[in-house]
Coordinates of C-alpha atoms and ligand atoms in Angstrom, one line a residue:
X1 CA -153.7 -0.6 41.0
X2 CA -156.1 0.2 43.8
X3 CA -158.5 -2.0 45.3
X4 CA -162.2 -2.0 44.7
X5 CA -164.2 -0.6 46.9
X6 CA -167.1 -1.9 49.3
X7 CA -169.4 -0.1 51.7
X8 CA -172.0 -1.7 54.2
X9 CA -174.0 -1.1 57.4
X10 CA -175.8 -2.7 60.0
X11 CA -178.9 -1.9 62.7
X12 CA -177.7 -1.4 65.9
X13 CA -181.2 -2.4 66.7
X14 CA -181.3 -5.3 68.8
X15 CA -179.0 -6.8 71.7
X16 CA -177.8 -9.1 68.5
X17 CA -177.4 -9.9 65.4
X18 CA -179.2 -12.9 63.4
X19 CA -178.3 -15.5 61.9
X20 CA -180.1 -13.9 58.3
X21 CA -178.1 -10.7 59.2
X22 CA -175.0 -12.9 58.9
X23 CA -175.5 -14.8 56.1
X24 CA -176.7 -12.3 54.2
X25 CA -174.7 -9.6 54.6
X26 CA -171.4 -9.9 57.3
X27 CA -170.2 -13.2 56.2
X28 CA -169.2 -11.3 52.4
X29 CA -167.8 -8.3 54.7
X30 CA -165.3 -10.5 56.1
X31 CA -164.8 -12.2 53.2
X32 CA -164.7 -9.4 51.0
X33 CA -161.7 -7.6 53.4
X34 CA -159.2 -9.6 52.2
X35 CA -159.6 -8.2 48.6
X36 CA -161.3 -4.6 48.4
X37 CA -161.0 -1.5 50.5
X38 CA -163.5 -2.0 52.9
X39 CA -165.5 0.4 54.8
X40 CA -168.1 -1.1 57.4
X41 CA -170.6 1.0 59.7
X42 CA -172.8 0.6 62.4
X43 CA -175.7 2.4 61.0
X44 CA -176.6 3.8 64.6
X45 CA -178.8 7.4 63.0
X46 CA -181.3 4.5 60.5
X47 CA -181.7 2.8 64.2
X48 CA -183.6 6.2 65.6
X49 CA -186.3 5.2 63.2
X50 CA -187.4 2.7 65.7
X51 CA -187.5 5.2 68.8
X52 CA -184.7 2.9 71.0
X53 CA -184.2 3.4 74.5
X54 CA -180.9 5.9 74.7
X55 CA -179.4 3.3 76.8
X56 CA -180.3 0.4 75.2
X57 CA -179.0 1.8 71.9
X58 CA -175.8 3.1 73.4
X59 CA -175.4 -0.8 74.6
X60 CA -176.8 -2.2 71.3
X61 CA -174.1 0.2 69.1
X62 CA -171.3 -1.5 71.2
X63 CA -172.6 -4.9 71.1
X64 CA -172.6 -4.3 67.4
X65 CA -169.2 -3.2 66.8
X66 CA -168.3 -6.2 69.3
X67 CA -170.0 -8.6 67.3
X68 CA -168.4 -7.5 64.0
X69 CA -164.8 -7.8 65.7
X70 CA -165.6 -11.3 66.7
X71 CA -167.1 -12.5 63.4
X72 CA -164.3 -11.2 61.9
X73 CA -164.2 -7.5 60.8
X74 CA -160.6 -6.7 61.1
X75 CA -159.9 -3.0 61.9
X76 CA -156.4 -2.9 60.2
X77 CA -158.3 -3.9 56.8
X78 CA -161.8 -2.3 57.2
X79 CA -162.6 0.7 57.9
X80 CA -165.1 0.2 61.1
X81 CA -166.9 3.1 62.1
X82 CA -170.2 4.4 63.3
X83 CA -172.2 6.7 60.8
X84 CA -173.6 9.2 63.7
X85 CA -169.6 10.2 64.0
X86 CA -169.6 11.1 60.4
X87 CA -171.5 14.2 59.6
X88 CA -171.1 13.9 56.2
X89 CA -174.2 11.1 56.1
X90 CA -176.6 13.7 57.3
X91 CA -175.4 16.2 55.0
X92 CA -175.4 14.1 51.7
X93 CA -178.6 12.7 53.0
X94 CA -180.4 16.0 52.7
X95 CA -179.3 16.5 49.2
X96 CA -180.4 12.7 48.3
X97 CA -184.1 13.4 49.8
X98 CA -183.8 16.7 47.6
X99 CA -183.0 14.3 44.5
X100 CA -185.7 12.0 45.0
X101 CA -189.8 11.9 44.0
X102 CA -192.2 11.2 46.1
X103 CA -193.9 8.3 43.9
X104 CA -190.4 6.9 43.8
X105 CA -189.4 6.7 47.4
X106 CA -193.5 5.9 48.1
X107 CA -192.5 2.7 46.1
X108 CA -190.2 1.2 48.5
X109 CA -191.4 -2.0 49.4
X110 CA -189.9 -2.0 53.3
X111 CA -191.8 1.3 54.1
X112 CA -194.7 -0.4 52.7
X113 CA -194.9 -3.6 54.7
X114 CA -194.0 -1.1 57.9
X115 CA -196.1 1.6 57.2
X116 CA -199.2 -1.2 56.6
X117 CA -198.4 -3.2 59.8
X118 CA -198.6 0.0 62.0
X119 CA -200.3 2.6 60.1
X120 CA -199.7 6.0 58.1
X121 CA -200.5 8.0 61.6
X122 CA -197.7 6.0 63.3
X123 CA -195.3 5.4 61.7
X124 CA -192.3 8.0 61.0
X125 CA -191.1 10.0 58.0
X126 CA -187.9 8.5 59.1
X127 CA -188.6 5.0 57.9
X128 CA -189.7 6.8 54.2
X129 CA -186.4 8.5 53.9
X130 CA -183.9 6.2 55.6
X131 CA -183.6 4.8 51.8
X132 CA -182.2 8.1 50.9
X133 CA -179.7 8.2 53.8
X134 CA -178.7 5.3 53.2
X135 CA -178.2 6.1 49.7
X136 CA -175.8 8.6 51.0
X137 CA -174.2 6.4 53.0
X138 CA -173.3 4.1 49.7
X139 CA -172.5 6.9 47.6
X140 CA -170.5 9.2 50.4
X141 CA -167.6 6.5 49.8
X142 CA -167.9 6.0 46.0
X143 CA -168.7 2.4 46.7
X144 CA -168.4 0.0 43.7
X145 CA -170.0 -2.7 45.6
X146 CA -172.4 -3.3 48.7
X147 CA -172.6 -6.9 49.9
X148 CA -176.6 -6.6 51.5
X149 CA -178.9 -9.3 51.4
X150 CA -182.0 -9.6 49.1
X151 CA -184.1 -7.6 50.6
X152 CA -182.0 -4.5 50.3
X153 CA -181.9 -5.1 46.6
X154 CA -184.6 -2.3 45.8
X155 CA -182.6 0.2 47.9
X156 CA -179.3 -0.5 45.9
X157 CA -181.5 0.4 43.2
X158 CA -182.8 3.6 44.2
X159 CA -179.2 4.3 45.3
X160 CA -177.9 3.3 41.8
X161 CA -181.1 5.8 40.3
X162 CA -179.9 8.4 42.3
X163 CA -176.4 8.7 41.7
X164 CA -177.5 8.5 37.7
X165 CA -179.4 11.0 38.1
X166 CA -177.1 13.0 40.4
X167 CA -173.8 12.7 37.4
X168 CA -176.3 13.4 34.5
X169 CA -177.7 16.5 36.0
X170 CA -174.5 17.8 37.8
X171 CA -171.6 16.4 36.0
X172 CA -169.8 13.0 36.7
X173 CA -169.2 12.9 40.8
X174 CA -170.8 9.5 41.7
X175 CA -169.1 6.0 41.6
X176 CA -172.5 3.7 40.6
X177 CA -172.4 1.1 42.9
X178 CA -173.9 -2.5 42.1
X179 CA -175.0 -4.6 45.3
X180 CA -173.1 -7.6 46.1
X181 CA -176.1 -10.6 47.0
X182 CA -175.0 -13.7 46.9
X183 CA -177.1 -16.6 45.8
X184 CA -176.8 -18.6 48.7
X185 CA -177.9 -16.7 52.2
X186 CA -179.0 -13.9 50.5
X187 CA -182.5 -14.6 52.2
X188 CA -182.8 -16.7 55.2
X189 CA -186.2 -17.5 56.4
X190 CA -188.1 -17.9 59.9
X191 CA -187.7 -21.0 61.3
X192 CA -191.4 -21.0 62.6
X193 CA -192.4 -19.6 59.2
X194 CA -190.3 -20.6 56.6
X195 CA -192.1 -17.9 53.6
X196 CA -190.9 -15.0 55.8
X197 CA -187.3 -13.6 56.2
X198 CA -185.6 -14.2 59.4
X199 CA -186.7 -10.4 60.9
X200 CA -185.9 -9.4 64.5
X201 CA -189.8 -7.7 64.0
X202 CA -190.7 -10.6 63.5
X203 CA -194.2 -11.0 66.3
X204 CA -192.5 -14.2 67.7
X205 CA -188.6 -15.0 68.4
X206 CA -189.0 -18.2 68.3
X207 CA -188.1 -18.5 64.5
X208 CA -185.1 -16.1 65.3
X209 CA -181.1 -17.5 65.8
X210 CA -179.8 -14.8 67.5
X211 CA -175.9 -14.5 67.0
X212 CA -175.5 -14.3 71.0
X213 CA -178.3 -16.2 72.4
X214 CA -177.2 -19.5 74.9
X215 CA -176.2 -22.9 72.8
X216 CA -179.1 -24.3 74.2
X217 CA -181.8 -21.8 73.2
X218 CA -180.5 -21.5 69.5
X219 CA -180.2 -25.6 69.6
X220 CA -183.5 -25.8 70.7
X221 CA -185.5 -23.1 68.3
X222 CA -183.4 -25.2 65.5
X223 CA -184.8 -28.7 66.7
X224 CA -188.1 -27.3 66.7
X225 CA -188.2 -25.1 63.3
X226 CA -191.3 -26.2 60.9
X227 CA -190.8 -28.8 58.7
X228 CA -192.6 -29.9 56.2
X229 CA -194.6 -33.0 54.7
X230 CA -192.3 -35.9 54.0
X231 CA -189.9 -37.5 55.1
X232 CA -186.5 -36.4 52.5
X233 CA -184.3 -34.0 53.2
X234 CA -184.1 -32.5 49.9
X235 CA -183.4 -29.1 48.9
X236 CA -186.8 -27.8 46.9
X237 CA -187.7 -24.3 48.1
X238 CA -191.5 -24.3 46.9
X239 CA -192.4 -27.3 47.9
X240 CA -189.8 -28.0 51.3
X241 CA -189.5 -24.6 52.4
X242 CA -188.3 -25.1 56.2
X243 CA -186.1 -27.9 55.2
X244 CA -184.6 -25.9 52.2
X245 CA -184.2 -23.1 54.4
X246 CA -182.4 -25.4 57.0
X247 CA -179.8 -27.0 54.3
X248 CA -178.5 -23.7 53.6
X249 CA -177.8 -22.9 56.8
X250 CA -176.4 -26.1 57.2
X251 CA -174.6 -25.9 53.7
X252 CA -173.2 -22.1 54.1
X253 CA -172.0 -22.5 57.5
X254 CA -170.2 -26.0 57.2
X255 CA -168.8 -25.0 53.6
X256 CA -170.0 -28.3 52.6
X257 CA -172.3 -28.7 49.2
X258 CA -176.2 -28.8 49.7
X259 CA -176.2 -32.3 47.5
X260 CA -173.6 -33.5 49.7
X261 CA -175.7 -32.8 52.6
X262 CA -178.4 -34.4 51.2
X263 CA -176.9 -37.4 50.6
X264 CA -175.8 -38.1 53.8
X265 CA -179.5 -37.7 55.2
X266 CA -180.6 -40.3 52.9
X267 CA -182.9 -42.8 54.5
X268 CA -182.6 -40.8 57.7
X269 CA -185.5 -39.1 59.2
X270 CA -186.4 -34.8 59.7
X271 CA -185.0 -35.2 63.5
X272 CA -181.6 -36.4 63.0
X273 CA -180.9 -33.7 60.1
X274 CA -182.6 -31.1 62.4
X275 CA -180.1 -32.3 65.2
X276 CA -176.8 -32.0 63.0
X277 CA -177.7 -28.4 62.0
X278 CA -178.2 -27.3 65.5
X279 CA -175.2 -28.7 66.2
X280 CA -172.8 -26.8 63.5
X281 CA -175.4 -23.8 64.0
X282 CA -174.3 -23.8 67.6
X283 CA -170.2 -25.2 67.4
X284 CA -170.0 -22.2 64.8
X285 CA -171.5 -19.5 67.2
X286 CA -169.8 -20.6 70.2
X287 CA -166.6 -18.6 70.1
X288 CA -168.6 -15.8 68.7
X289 CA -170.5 -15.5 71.5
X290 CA -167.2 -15.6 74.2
X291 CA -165.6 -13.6 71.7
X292 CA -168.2 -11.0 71.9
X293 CA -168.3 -10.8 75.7
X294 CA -165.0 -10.6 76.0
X295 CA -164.6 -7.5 73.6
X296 CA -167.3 -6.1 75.8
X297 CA -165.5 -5.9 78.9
X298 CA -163.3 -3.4 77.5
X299 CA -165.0 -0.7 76.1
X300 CA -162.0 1.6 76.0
X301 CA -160.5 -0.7 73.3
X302 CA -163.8 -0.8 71.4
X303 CA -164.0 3.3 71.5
X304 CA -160.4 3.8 70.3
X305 CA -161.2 1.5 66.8
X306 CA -164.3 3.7 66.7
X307 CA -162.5 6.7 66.9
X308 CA -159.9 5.9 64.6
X309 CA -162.5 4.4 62.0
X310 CA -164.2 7.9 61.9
X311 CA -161.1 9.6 61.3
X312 CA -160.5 7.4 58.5
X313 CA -163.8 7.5 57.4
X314 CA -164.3 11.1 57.2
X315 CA -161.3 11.9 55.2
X316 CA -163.3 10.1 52.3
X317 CA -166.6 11.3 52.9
X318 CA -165.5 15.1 53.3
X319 CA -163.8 15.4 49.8
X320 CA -167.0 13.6 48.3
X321 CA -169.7 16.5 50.1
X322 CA -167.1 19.1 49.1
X323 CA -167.4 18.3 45.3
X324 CA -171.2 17.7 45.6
X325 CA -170.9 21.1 47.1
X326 CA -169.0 22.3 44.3
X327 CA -171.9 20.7 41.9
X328 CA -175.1 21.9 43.2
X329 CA -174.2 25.9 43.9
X330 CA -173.8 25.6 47.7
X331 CA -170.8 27.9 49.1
X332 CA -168.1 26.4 50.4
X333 CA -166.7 27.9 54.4
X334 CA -164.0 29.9 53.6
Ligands
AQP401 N1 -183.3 -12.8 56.7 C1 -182.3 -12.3 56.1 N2 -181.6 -13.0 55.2 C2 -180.5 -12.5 54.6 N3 -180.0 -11.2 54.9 C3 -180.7 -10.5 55.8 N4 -180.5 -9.2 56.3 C4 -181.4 -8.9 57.2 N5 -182.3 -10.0 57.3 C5 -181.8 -11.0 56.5 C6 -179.3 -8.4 55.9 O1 -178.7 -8.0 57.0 C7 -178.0 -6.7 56.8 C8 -178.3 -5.8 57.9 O2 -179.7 -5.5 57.9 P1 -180.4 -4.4 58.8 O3 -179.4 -3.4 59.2 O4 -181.6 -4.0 58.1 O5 -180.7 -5.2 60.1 P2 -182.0 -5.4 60.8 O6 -182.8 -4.2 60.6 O7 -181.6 -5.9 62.1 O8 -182.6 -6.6 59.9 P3 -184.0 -7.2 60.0 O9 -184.1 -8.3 60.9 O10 -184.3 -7.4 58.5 O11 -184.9 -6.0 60.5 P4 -186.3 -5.5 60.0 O12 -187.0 -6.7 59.4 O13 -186.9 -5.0 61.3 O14 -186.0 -4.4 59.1 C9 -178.6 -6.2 55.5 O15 -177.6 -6.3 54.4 C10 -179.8 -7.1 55.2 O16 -180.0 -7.3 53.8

């Protein structure tokens, strides 16, 4: 029988990822390689929304696929590729915005919080629609699953609306794909501000663990993230947000059990807990970081996977626009 099936992207929108970005989403793409037929992209055409440098994004596209490779994204059992060298996005994307209401995509909580923090004159239609493209990008690879983090879960819905609405108006062509958010990691939080998610627009970085900043940067944001009243490490996330947020960093990087974590802290005060995750924050992301550098240097290798990703991607996402095609009335090249 064949495997499942998973789809997921990633920003190439800063010079790395984040710790959130990780546990949220890439830790369940490496995980989830080993079981389903995986399909990974760097989700370079949703990073124009932001306006990038052309050189900083060409550098931030292969730092991305770097970092993948060296968290461990293996290219013999995913499919790594970059969605701008698959036409097939733009073209399902089209027929997505076609799909969708107004009201509906108006609703989208992300466009709100961005569209409120810069304003209606500023900011782009790209940022409204990029929910539609990536719907596309889901349903282009008849997904069953998307590991995301939570706040992509009102996206996986609009994607999951979509496709509904696609099969019952066209005839069945959609898989309906059902995110993949784990409870743990699903939302990590600012360390300086432990009620919003770790964001890389966040106004400061100092509440940021970048995957390739220096040990002793990410040790030190880590020793000084907020804490909270008290003196217990205990996991309670209304009441001890920055330390809950810090034990499940701790718990989902160390593979060790929040209660057991907590027990050993016992009696002990916010510093020394604040020192031991810093310290398996940094031991873990170590390697990463020399990993990552080294894939850098050899950006031949990095192209080739690229290149051979597309190919593999495209064979899939050709056959799905050719029977959406089919569907809607549109004539086929002969
Ligand atoms: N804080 C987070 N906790 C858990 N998961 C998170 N993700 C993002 N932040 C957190 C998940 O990471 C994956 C890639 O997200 P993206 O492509 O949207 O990356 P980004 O734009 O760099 O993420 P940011 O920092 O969240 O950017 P802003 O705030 O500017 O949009 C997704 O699966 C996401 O859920």
């Amino acid at each position: 029988m064949s495997q499942p099936r998973v789809l997921s992207g990633i920003q190439p929108t800063n010079g790395s990822f984040h710790l959130g970005n990780y546990l949220g989403a890439v830790k369940q793409w490496v995980d989830l390689q080993k079981s389903h037929d995986a399909f990974y992209c760097v989700v370079d055409l949703h990073a124009l929304t932001s306006s990038p440098d052309p050189k900083e994004l060409r550098q931030n596209t292969l730092t991305s696929i770097a970092q993948l490779l060296a968290l461990g994204i293996d290219p013999e059992q995913s499919t790594l590729f970059l969605q701008s060298q698959v036409a097939e996005h733009n073209q399902l994307g089209w027929i997505m915005e076609c799909l969708t209401g107004f009201g509906e995509a108006s609703r989208m909580t992300q466009f709100k919080d961005k569209s409120q923090k810069v304003g209606n004159d500023r900011i782009g239609v790209g940022v409204f629609t990029y929910p539609m493209l990536m719907a596309a990008d889901i349903l282009l690879y008849q997904a069953d699953q998307v590991p995301v983090g939570e706040d992509q879960r009102q996206h996986i819905e609009l994607t999951r609306d979509l496709a509904t609405r696609f099969n019952s108006q066209y005839g069945k062509t959609f898989t309906i794909p059902q995110g993949y958010i784990l409870k743990e990691g699903a939302k990590i939080y600012d360390l300086q501000d432990p009620t919003s998610k770790m964001s890389k627009s966040a106004e400061s970085m100092s509440g940021l663990i970048e995957i390739l900043d220096t040990p002793e940067t990410n040790s030190k944001k880590i020793k000084s993230a907020i804490t909270d009243t008290g003196r217990e490490v205990h996991f309670d996330a209304a009441e001890k947000p920055g330390i809950s947020n810090l034990l499940t960093i701790f718990s989902t990087l160390s593979g060790r059990s929040i209660s057991d974590i907590e027990a050993e802290f016992v009696g002990k005060g916010y510093g020394d807990f604040k020192g031991a995750v810093a310290e398996v924050v940094v031991e873990y992301l170590r390697p990463v970081r020399t990993k990552t550098l080294e894939l850098l240097d050899d950006p031949v290798h990095l192209n080739a996977i690229l290149k051979a990703g597309a190919e593999k991607a495209e064979v899939v996402a050709r056959k799905t626009v050719a029977e959406v095609y089919e569907r809607i009335g549109l004539i086929a090249r002969g």
